[in-house]
Short mmCIF file of C-alpha atoms in Angstrom, two decimals:
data_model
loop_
_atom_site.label_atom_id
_atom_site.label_comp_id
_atom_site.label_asym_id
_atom_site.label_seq_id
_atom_site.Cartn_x
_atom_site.Cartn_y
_atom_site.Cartn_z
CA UNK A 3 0.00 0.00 0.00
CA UNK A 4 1.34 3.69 -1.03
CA UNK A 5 1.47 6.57 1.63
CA UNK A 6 0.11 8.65 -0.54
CA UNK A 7 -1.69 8.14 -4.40
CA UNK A 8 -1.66 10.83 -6.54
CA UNK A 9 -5.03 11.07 -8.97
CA UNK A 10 -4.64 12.07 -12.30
CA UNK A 11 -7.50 10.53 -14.43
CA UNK A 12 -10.57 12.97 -14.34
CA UNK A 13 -12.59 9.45 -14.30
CA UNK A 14 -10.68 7.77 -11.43
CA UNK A 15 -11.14 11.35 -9.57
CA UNK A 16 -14.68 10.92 -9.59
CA UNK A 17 -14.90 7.75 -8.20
CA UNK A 18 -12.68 8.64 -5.27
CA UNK A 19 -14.61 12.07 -4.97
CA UNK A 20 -17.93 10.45 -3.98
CA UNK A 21 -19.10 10.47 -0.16
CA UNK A 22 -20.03 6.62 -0.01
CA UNK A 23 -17.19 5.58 -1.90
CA UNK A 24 -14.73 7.73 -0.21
CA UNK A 25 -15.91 6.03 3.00
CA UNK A 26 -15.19 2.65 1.81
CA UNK A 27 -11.70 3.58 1.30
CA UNK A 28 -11.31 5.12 4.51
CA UNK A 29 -12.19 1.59 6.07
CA UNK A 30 -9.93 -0.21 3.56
CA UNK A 31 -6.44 0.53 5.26
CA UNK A 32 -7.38 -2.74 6.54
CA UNK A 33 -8.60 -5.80 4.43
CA UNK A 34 -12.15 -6.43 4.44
CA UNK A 35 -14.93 -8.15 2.90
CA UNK A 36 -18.03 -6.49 1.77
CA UNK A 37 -20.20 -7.66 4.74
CA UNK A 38 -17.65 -6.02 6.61
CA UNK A 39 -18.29 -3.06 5.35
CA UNK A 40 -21.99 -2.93 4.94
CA UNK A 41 -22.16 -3.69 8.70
CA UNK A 42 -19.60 -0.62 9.25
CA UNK A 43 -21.03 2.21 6.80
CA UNK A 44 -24.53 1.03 7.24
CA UNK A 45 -25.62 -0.18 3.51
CA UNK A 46 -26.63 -3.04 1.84
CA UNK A 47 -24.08 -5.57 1.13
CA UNK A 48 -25.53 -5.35 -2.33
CA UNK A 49 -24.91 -1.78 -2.71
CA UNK A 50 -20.85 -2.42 -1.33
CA UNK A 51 -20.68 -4.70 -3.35
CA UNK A 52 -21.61 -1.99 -6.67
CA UNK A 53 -19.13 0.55 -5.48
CA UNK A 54 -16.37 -1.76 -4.89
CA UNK A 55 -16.33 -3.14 -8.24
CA UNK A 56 -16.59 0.55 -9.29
CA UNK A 57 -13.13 1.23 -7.13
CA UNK A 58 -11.90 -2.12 -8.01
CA UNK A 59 -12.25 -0.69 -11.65
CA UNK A 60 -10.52 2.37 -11.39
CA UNK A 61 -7.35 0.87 -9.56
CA UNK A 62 -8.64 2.25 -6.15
CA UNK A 63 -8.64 -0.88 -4.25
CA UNK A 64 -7.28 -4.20 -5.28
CA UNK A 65 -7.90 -7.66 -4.16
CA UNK A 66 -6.78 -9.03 -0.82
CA UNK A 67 -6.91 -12.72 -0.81
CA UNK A 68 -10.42 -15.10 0.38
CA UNK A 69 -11.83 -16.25 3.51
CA UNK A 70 -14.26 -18.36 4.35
CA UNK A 71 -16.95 -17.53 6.41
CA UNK A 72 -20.34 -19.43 7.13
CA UNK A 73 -19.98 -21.92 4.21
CA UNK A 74 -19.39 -18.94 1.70
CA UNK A 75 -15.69 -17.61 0.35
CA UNK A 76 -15.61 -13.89 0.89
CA UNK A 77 -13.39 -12.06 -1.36
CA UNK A 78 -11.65 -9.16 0.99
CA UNK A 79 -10.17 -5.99 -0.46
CA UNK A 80 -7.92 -3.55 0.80
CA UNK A 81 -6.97 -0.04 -0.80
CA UNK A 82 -3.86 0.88 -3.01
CA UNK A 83 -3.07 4.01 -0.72
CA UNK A 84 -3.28 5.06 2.95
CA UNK A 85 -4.41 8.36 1.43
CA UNK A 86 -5.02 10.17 -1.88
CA UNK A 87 -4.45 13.68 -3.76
CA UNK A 88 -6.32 15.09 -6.90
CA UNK A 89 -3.46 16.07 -9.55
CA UNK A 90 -4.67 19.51 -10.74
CA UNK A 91 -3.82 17.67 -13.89
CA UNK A 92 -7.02 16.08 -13.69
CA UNK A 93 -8.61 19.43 -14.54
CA UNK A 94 -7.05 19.55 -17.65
CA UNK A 95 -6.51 23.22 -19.37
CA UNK A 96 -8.59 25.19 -16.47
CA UNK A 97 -5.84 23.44 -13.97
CA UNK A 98 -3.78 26.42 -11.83
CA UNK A 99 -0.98 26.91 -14.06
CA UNK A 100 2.03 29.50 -12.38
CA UNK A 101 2.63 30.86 -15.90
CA UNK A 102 -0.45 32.21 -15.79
CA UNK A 103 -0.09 34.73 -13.09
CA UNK A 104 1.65 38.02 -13.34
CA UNK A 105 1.62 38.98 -9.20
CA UNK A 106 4.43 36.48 -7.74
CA UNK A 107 3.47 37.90 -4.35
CA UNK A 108 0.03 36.73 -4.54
CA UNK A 109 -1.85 34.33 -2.68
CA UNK A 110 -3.27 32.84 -6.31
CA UNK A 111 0.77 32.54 -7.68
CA UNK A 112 1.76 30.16 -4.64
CA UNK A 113 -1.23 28.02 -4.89
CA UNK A 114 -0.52 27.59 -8.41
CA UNK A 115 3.04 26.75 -7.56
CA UNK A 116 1.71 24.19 -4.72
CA UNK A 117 -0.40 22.60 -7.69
CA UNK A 118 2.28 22.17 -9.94
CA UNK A 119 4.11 20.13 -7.30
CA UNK A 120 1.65 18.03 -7.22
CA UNK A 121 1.42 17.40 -10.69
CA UNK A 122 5.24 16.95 -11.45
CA UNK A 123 6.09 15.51 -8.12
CA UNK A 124 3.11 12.80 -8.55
CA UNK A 125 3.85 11.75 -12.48
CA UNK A 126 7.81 11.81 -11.42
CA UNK A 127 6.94 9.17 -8.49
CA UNK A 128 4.52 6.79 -10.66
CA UNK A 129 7.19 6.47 -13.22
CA UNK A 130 9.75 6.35 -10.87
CA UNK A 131 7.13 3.41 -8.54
CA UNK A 132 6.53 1.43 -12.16
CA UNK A 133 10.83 1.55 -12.32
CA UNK A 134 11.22 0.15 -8.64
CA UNK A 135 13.17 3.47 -7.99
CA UNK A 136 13.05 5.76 -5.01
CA UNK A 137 12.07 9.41 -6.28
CA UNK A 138 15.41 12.11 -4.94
CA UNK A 139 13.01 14.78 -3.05
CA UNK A 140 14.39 17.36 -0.43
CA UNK A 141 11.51 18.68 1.97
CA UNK A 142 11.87 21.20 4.84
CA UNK A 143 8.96 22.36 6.75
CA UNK A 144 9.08 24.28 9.97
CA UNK A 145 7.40 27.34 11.47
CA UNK A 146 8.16 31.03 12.64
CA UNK A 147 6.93 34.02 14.43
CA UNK A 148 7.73 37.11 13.34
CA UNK A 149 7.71 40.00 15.65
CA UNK A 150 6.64 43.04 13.13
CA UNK A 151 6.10 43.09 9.37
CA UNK A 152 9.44 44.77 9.55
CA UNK A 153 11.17 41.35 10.86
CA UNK A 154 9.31 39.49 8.37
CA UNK A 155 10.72 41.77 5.37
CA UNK A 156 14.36 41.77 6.56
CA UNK A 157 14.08 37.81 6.90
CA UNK A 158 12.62 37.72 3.63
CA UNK A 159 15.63 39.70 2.38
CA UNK A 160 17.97 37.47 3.87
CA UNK A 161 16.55 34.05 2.86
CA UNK A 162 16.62 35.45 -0.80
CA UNK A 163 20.59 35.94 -0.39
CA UNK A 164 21.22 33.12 1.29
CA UNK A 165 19.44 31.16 -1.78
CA UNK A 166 20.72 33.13 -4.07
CA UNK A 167 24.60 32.14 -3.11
CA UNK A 168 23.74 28.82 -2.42
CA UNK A 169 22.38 28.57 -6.35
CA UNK A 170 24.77 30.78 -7.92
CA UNK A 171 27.79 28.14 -5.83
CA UNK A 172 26.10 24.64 -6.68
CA UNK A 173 24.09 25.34 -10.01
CA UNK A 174 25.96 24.07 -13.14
CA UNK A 175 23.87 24.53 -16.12
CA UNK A 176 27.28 22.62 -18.69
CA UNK A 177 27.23 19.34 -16.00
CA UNK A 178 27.43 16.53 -18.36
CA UNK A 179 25.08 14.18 -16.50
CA UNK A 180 23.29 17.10 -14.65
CA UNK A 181 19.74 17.09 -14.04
CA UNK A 182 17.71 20.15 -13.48
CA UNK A 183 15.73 20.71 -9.81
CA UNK A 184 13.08 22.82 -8.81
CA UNK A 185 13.51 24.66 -5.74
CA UNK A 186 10.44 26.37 -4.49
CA UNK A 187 10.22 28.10 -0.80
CA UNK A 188 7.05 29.37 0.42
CA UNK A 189 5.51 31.06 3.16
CA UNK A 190 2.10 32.03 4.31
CA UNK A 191 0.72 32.51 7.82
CA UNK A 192 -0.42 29.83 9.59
CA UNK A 193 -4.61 28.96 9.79
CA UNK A 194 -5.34 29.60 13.48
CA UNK A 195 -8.05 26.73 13.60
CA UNK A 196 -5.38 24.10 12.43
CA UNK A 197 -3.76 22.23 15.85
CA UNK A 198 -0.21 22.61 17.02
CA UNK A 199 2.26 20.35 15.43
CA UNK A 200 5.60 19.72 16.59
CA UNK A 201 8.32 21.68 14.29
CA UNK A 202 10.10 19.17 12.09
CA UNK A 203 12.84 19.34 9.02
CA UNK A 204 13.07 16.53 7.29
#
């Protein structure tokens, strides 16, 4: 089972998008049967039984092996992923698109930005899944308080210099063998309804 599977069939997104069947995947980090499941979300095991062959059809879950139980063999299923994300690729040519925005201070530029991390980051991984591969990535996420709008600008000023000579020292664009990165850093303040997390870098 994947951590995480990135969506980028419109069709498949649709399927995943629905409340019931949604649910269903929720309760598959487990294996389990369809009269598992009808007992747990409260439907028929008739209806289950339609929208797992409906997930089981879009790659969404996948087959988990038999049991018997009460004279019958149960099939059980589990899902491909622990959790899923919608590829603004899925949205074809109305996706958020960076190139398409002229302010790169505004809150519409770094969502696009987010998007398109989502799209390359996710395609890069499948291919790189389908190759047995591990995927390079480099992730830092942390929080910080600024005192004043003032603080905030001169850090802001510094983190671009900082970058700035780190790129201009490692970045060779004639590196036989080279391959080009993306480096993105973004910051926004923090939702006040979203609970405390302990401040990691990874």
């Amino acid at each position: 089972m994947l951590d995480v599977e990135v969506i980028e069939d419109p069709a498949v997104a649709v399927i995943a998008l629905d409340p019931v069947r949604s649910r269903l995947l929720s309760e598959l980090a487990l294996p389990a049967s369809a009269a598992n499941l009808a007992e747990r979300v409260g439907l028929a095991r008739q209806k289950v039984n339609y929208h797992l062959r409906a997930l089981e059809a879009h790659k969404l879950v996948r087959a988990a092996g038999e049991r018997k139980w009460g004279g019958l063999t149960e099939r059980l299923f589990v899902a491909t992923a622990s959790a899923y994300v919608v590829s603004p690729g899925a949205l074809g040519p109305v996706a958020a698109d960076p190139r398409r925005t002229v302010d790169r201070l505004s809150a519409s530029y770094l969502i696009a930005l987010a998007a398109r991390v989502v799209r390359e980051v996710g395609g890069l991984w499948r291919r790189a899944l389908d190759a047995k591969k591990r995927l390079a990535t480099l992730s830092i996420d942390t929080e910080i308080r600024f005192a004043s709008a003032a603080e905030r600008a001169a850090f802001t000023a510094d983190l671009s210099k900082a970058i700035t000579e780190l790129v201009a020292r490692y970045h060779d664009a004639n590196a036989a063998g080279g391959r080009d990165h993306r480096l993105l850093v973004m910051a926004y303040p923090k939702p006040s309804d979203e609970p405390k997390e302990e401040k990691t870098c990874r």
